[in-house]
Coordinates of C-alpha atoms in Angstrom, one line a residue:
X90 CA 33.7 -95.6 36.9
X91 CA 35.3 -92.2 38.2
X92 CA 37.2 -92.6 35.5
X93 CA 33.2 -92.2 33.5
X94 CA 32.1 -89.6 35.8
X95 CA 35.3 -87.4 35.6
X96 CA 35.0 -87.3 31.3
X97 CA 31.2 -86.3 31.9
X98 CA 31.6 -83.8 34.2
X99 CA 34.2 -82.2 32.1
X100 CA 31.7 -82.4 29.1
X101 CA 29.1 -80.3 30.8
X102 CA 31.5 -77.7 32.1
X103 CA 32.6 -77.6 28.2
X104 CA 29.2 -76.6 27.3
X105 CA 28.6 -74.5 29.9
X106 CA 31.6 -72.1 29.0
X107 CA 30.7 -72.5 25.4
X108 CA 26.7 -71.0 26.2
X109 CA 29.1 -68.4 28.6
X110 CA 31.3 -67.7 25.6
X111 CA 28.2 -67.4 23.1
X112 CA 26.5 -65.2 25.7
X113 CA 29.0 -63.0 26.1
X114 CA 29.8 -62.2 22.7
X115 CA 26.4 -61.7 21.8
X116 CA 26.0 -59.2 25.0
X117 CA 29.6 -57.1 23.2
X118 CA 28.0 -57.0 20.0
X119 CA 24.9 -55.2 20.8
X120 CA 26.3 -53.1 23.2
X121 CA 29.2 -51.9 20.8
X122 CA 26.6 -50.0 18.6
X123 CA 28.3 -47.5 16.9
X124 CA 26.8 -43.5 17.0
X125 CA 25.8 -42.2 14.3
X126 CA 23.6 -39.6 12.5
X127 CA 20.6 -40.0 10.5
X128 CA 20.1 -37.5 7.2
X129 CA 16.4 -36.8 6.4
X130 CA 15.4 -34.7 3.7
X131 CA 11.7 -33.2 3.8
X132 CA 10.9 -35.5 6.0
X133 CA 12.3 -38.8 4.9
X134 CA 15.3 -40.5 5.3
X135 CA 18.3 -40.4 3.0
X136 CA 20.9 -42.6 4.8
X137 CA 23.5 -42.4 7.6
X138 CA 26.5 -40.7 8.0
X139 CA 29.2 -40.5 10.8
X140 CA 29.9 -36.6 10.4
X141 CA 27.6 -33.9 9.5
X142 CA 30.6 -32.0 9.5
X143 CA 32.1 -33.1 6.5
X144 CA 28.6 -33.1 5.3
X145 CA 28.4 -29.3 5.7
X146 CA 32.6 -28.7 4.5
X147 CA 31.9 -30.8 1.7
X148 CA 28.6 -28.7 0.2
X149 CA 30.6 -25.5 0.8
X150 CA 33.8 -26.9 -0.9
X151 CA 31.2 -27.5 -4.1
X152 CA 29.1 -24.6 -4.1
X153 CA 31.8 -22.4 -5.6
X154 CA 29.2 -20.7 -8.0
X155 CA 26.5 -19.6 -5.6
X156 CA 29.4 -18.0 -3.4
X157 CA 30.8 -16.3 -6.4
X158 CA 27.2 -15.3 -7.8
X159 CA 26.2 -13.5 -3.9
X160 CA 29.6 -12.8 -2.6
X161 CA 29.3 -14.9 0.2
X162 CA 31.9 -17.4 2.0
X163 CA 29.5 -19.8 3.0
X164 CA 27.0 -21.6 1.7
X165 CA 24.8 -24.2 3.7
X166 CA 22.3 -27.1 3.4
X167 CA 18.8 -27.4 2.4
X168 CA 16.3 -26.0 4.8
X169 CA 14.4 -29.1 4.3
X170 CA 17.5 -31.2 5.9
X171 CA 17.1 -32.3 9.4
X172 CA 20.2 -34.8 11.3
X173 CA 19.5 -36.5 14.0
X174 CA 21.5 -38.7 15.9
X175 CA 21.2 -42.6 16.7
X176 CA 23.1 -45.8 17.2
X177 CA 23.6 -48.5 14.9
X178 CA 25.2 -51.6 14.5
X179 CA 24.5 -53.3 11.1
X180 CA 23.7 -50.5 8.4
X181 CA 25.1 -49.3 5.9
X182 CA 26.8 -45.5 6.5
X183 CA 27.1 -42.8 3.8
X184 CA 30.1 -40.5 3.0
X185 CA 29.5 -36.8 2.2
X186 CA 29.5 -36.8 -1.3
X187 CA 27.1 -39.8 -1.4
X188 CA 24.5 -37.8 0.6
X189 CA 25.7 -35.0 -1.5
X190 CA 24.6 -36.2 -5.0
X191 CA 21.3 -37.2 -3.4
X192 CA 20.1 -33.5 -2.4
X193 CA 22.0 -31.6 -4.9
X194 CA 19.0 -31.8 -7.8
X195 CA 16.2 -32.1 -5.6
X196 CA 16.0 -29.1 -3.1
X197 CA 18.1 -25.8 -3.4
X198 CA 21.1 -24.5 -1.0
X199 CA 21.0 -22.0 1.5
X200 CA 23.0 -18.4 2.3
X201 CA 22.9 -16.7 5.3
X202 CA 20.6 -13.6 5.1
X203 CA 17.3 -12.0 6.3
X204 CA 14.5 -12.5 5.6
X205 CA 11.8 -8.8 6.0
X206 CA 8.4 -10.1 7.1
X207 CA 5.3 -7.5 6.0
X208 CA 2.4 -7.8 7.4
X209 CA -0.6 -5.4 6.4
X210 CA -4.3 -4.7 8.2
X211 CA -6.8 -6.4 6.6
X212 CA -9.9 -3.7 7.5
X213 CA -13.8 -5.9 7.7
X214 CA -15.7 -3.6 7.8
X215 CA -19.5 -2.6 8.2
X216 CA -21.0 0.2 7.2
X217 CA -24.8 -0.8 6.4
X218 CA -27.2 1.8 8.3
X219 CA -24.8 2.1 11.5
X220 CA -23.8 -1.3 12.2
X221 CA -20.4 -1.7 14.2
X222 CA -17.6 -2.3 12.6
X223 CA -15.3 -5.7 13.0
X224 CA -12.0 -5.2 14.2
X225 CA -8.6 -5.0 11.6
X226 CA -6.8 -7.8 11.4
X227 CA -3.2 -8.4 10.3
X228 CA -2.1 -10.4 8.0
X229 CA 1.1 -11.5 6.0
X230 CA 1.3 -9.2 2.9
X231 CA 4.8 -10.0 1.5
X232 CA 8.1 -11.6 2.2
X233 CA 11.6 -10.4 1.2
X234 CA 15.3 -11.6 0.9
X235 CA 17.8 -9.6 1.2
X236 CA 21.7 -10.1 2.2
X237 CA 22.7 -7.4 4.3
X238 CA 20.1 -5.8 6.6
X239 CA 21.4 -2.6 5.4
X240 CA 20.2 -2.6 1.6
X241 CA 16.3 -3.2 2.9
X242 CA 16.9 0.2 5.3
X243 CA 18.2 1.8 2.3
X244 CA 15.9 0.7 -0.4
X245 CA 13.1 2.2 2.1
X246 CA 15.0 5.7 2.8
X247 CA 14.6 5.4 -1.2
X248 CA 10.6 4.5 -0.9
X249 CA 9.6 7.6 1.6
X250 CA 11.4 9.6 -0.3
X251 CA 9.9 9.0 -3.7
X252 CA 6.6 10.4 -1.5
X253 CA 8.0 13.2 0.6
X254 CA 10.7 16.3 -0.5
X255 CA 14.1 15.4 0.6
X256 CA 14.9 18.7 2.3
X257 CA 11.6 18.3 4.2
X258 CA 12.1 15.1 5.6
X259 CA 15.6 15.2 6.5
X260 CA 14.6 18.6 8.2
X261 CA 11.7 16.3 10.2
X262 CA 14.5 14.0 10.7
X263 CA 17.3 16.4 12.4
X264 CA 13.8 18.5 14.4
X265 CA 15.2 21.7 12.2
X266 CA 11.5 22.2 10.5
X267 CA 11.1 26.2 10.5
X268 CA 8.4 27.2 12.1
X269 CA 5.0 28.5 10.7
X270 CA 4.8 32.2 12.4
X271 CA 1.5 34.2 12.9
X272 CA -0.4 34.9 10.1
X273 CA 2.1 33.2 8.0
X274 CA 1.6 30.4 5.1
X275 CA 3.6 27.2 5.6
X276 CA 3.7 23.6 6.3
X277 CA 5.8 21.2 8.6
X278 CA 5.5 17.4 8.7
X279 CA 4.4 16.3 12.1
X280 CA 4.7 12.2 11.8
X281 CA 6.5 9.9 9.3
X282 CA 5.9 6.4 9.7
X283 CA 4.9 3.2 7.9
X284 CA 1.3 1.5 7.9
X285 CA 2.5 -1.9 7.7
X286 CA 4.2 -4.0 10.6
X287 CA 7.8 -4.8 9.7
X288 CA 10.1 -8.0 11.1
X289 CA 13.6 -8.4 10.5
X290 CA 15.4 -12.1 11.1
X291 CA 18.8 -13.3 10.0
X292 CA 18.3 -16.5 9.1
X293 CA 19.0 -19.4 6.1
X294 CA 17.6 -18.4 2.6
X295 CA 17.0 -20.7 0.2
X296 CA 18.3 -19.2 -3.6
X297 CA 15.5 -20.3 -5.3
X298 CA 14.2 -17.1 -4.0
X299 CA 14.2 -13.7 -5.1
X300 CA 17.2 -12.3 -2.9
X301 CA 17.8 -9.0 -3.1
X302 CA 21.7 -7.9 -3.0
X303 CA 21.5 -4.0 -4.2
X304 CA 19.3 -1.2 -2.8
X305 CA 18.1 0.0 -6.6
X306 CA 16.1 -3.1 -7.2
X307 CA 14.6 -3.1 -3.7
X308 CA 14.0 -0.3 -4.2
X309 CA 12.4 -0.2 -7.8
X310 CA 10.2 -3.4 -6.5
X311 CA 8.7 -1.3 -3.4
X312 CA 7.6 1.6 -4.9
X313 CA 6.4 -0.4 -8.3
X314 CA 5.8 -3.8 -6.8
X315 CA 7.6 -5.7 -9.7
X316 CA 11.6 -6.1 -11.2
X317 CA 10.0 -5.9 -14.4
X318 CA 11.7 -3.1 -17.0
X319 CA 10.0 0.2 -16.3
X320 CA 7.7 1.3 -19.2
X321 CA 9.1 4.5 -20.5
X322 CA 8.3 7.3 -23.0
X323 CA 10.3 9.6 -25.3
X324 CA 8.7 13.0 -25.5
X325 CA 7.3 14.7 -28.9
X326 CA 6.8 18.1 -29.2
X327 CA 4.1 19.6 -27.4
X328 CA 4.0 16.9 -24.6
X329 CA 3.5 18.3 -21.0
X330 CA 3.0 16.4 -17.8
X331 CA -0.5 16.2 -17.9
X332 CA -0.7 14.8 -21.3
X333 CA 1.4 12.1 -21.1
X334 CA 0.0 11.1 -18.1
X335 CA -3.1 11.4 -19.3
X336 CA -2.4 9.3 -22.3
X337 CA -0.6 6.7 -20.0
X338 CA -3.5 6.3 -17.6
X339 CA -1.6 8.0 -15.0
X340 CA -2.8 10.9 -12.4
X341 CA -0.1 13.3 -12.3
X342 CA 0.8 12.8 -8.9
X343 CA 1.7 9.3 -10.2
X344 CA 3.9 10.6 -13.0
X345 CA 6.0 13.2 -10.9
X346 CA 6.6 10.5 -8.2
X347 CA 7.9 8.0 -10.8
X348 CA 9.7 10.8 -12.7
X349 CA 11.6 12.7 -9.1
X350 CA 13.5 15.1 -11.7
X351 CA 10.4 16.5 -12.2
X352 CA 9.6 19.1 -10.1
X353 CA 6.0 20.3 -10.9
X354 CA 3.2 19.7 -13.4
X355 CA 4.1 23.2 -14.7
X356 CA 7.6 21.6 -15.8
X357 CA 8.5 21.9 -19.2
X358 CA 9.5 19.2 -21.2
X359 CA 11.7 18.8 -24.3
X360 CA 11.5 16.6 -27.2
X361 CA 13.2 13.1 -27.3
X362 CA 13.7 13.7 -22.9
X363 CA 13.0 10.2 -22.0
X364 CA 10.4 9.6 -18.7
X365 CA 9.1 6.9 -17.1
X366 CA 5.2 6.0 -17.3
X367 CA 5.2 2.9 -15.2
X368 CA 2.5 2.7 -13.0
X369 CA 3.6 2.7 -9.4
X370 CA 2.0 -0.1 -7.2
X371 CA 3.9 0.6 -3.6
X372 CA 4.6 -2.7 -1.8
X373 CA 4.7 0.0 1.6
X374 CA 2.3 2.5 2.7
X375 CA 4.4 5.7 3.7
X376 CA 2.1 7.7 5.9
X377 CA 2.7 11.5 6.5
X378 CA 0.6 13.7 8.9
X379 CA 1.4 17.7 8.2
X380 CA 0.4 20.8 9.9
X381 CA -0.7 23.1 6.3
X382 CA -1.1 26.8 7.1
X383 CA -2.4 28.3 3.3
X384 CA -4.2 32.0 2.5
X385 CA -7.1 30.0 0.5
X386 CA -9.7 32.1 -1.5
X387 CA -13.0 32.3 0.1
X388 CA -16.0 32.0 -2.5
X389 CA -18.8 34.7 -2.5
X390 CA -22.7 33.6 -2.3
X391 CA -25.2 34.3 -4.8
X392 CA -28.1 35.7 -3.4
X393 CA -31.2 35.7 -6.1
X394 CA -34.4 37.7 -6.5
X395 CA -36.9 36.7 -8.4
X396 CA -38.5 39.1 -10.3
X397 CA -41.5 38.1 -12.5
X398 CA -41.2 41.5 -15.0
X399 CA -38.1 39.5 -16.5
X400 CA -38.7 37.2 -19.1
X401 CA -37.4 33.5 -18.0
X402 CA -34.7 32.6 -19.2
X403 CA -33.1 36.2 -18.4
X404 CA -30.5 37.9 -15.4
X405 CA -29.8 41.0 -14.0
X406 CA -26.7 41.1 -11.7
X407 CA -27.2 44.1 -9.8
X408 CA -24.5 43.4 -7.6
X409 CA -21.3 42.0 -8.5
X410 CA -19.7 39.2 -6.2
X411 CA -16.0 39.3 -4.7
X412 CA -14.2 37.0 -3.2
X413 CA -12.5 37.0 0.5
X414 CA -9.7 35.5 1.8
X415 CA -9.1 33.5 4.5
X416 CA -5.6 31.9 6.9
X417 CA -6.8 28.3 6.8
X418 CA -5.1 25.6 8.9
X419 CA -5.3 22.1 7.8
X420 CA -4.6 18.6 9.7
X421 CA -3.2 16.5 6.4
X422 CA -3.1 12.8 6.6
X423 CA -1.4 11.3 2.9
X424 CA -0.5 7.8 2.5
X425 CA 2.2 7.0 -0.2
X426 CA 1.5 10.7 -1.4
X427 CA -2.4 10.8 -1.7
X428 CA -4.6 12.7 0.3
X429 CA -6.5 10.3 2.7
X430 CA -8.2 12.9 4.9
X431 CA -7.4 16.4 5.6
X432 CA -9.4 18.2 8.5
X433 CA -9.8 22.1 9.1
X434 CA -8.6 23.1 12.1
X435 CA -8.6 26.6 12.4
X436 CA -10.1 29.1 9.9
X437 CA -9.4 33.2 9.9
X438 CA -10.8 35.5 8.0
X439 CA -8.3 38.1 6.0
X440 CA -10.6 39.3 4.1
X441 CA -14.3 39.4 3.7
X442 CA -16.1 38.4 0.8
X443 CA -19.1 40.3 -0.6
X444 CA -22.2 38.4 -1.8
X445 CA -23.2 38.6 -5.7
X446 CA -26.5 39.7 -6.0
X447 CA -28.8 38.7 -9.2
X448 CA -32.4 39.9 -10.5
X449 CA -33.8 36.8 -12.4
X450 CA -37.0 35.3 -13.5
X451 CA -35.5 31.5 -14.5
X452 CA -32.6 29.9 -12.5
X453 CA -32.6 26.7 -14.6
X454 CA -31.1 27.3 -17.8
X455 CA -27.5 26.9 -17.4
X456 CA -24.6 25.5 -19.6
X457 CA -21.1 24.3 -18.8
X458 CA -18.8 27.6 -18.0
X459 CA -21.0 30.2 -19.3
X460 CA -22.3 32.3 -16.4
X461 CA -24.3 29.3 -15.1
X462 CA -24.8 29.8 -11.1
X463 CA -23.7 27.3 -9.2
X464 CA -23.2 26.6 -5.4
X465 CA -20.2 24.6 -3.7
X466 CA -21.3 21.8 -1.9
X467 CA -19.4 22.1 1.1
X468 CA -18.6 24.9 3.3
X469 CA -15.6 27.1 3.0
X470 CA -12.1 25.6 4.1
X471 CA -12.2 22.5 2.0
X472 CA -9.5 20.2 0.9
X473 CA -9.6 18.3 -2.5
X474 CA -8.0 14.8 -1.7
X475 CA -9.1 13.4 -5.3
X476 CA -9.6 15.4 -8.8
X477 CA -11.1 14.0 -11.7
X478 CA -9.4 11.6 -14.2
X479 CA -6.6 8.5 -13.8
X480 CA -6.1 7.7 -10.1
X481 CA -4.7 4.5 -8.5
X482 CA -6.2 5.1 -4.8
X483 CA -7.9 2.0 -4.2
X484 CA -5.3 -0.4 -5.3
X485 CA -6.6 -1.2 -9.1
X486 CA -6.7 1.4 -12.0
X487 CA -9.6 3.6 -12.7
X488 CA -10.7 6.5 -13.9
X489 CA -12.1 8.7 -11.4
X490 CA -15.5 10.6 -12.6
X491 CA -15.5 13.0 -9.5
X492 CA -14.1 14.9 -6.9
X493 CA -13.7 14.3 -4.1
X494 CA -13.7 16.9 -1.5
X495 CA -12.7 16.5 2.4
X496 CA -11.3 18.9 5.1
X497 CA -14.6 20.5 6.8
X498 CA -14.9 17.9 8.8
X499 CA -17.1 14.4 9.5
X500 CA -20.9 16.1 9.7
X501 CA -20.1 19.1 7.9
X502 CA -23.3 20.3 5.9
X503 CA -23.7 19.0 2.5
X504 CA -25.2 22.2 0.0
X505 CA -27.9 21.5 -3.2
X506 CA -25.5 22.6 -5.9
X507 CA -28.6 24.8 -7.9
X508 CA -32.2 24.5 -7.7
X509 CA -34.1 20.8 -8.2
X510 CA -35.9 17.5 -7.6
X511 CA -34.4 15.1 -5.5
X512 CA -34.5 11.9 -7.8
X513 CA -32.7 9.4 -5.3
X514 CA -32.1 9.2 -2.0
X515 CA -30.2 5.7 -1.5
X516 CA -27.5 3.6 0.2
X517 CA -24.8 1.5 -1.9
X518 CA -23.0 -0.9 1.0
X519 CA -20.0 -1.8 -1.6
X520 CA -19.5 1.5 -3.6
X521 CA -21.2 4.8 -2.8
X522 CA -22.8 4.4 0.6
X523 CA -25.6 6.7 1.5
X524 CA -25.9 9.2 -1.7
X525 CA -28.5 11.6 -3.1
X526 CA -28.8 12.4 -6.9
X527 CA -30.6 16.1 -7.5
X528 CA -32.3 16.6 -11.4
X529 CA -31.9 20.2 -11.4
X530 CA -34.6 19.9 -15.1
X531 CA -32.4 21.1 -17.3
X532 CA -29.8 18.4 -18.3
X533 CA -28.0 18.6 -15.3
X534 CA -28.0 15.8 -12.3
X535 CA -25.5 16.3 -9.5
X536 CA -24.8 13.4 -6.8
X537 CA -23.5 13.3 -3.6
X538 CA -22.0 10.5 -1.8
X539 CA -20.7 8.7 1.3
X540 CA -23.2 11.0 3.0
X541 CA -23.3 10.4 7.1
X542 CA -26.9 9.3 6.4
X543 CA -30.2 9.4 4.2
X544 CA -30.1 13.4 4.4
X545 CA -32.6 16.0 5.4
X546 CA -34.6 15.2 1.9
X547 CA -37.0 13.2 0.3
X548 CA -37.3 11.5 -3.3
X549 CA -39.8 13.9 -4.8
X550 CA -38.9 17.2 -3.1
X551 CA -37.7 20.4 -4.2
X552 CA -34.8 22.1 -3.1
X553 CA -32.9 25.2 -3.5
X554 CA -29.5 26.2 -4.2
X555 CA -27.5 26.2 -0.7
X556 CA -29.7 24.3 0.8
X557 CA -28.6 22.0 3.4
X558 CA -29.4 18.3 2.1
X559 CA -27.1 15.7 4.0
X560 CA -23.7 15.7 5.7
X561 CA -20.2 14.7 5.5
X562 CA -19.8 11.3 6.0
X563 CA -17.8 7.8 5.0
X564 CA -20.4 5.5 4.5
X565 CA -20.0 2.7 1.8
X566 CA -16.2 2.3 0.1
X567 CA -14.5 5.0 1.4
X568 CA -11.2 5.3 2.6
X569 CA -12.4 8.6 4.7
X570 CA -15.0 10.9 5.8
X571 CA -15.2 13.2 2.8
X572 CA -18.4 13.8 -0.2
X573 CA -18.1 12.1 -3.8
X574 CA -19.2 14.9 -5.6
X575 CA -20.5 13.6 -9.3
X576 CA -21.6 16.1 -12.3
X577 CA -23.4 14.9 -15.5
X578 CA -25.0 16.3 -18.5
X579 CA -27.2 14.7 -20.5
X580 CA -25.9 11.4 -18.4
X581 CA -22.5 11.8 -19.8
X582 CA -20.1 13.0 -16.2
X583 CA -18.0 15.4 -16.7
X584 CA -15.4 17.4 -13.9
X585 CA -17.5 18.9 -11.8
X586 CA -14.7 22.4 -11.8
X587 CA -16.5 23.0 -15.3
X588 CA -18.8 24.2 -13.3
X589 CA -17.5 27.1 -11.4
X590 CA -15.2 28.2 -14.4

């Protein structure tokens, strides 16, 4: 019977060590998970691997072409692949090339680089009868690649000095500007800087983008916005700088920044001399402010008297008009070359001017350059900041059927360019803002826009020549306080200088 008892209690104690033994191993197992790293690619996994290491050696190893092709000695993962790590006991783990030849055809590789943020204000703004205007906001206008730091600061040294003269700038650079003495003509830059906000970040670039590795394509895509060939033109015999541009649909300002060889419109060309005609579309605003100190002619007034023993249609000038002189000095704000705004800020006479006097019994019948009488429509110490013809101001290409004058100043008077009716006085929120048109009953129509408000007229009234109808303003789309100033005949415009020839 102990005999019995002895065999059954050594049974038990068997199983007992058995469940022990079982136990125990289980216990070993699961806590013998090995560590390891999980691969996910945008977001979803791609398998496990034991090194990223060899991960990262192994794409460099294969990437021999994208190191030759930008000069690099590295290149690195997708931007899209995330490791993380995690333990594991039963699944299946990935070599390097395995992970490899799963990412190579669906996202691209990456180089070390920077990457130039631009961001730009966005202006909302409200000009309808006075209401306040929102505030700018910035936003992200471009993004660009480049290798080195280095070729972005030198592909925009390039870009402010397709807009500025070199000796002037670097003179503004080094503080050796000469300056403008008493009574003297001259000009010296008193800012440089760029409208847009710029960031520089090293960081990984994927080569599916655009990365930049020379300065002379940066530099060619910020001033015309595009790596496209540059449209070109071989000169013909009696080409000049205003022709071609004109024929191109360029302002001349436009064709001697593209063309920096070419010093003036003056510049004479020869035949079979090769230019570029590309229209510039600057991914930058380069903003100079100036100081300009200029001896600027100062026109003569017409005074008339009306005498009823002359047939209408008939003149006597009984007193010939001479113009004065006067040392103006301007406040000049361009932006990538163009005048914005340009203010007046000191005005001497040099010379006085001596009024044109003229016996008449009919003011009205005037023609294009032939002896018509015509006021300016501003006061003295102007600034013309847009002529007549091809111009690229506003971002789009259009011809320009005015001028636009600036430099007396936000509420300067506004003069009736000859004798009328006021035909309209209206606003136009999206374009011309407050503007008057005059009928001056003979073919001619004048207009005047962006006007500060409605003006001192009515639709309906009569005015005279150099009469005060409205003031400077900005109202409408306008990029600053300065008058639209539009000249038609027969309702065909034409440039308004005709006039004053």
């Amino acid at each position: 019977m102990n005999k019995i008892k002895v065999i059954i209690i050594s049974f038990i104690v068997a199983i007992i060590s058995f469940v022990f033994v079982v136990i125990t191993d289980t216990s070993y197992t699961y806590y013998g998970a090995q560590k390891v790293y999980r691969v996910y690619l945008n977001g979803e996994s791609i398998g496990l691997i034991k090194n990223p290491e060899k991960l990262n050696k192994y794409i460099n190893n294969e990437q021999t072409k994208l190191k030759e092709k930008y000069n690099v000695e590295n290149v690195y993962a997708p931007s899209g692949l995330e490791i993380k790590q995690e333990l594991t006991y039963d699944e299946k783990i990935k070599d390097a090339k395995e992970i490899y030849d799963e990412i190579k055809d669906i996202e691209s590789f990456t180089i070390k680089g920077y990457v130039i943020t631009i961001y730009k204000e966005e202006l909302k703004e409200n000009k309808n009868n006075g209401e306040e205007e929102t505030p700018a906001e910035k936003i992200l206008s471009n993004t660009i690649y480049v290798l080195d730091k280095q070729i972005f600061l030198d592909s925009l040294d390039e870009t402010i000095l397709a807009f500025i003269d070199e000796e002037d700038y670097n003179n503004y650079l080094n503080e050796e500007q000469k300056e403008i003495g008493e009574m003297e003509e001259g000009e010296k830059i008193d800012n440089v800087y760029l409208k847009e906000d710029i960031y520089i970040k090293e960081d990984y670039i994927s080569v599916s983008e655009q990365i930049f590795t020379d300065s002379s394509s940066l530099s060619q895509y910020l001033l015309y916005g595009s790596l496209d060939n540059l449209k070109t033109y071989k000169v013909k015999s009696g080409d000049t700088v205003s022709s071609i541009a004109e024929t191109n649909q360029l302002n001349t300002r436009e064709f001697l920044i593209a063309n920096k060889d070419i010093s003036s419109v003056d510049t004479l060309l020869f035949s079979g001399q090769e230019v570029i005609v590309n229209l510039i579309n600057p991914v930058l605003t380069v903003v100079e402010e100036k100081t300009e100190v200029e001896f600027k002619e100062k026109k003569y007034k017409t005074e008339i008297i009306e005498d009823k023993t002359i047939y209408v249609g008939h003149s006597q000038v009984i007193q010939s008009g001479v113009n004065g002189e006067e040392l103006v000095t301007t406040k000049v704000y361009k932006e990538n070359g163009k005048v914005q705004t340009a203010l007046v800020i000191n005005s001497i006479e040099t010379k006085p001017t001596v009024n044109r006097v003229v016996k008449t019994g009919s003011r009205t019948e005037y023609i294009i350059g032939n002896a018509g009488i015509w006021a300016w429509p501003t006061r003295s110490g102007y600034y013309i900041s847009t002529y007549y013809g091809w111009d690229y101001d506003l971002g789009y290409r259009r011809y320009h059927q005015a001028l636009d004058i600036t430099g007396t100043g936000c509420g300067s008077p506004i003069y009736a360019a000859n004798d009328g009716t006021v035909e309209k006085v209206e606003y136009q929120g999206n374009g011309l803002g407050n503007y008057i048109v005059i009928n001056h009953n003979n073919g001619y129509r004048t207009w005047y826009a962006h006007l500060a408000d409605r003006g001192n007229v009515s639709v309906g009234q009569g005015v005279e020549m150099g009469q005060v109808i409205g003031r400077m303003g900005t109202t409408g789309y306008s990029t600053g306080c300065h008058l639209h100033f539009i000249t038609e005949y027969n309702g065909n415009k034409f440039d308004p200088f005709q006039l004053y020839k």
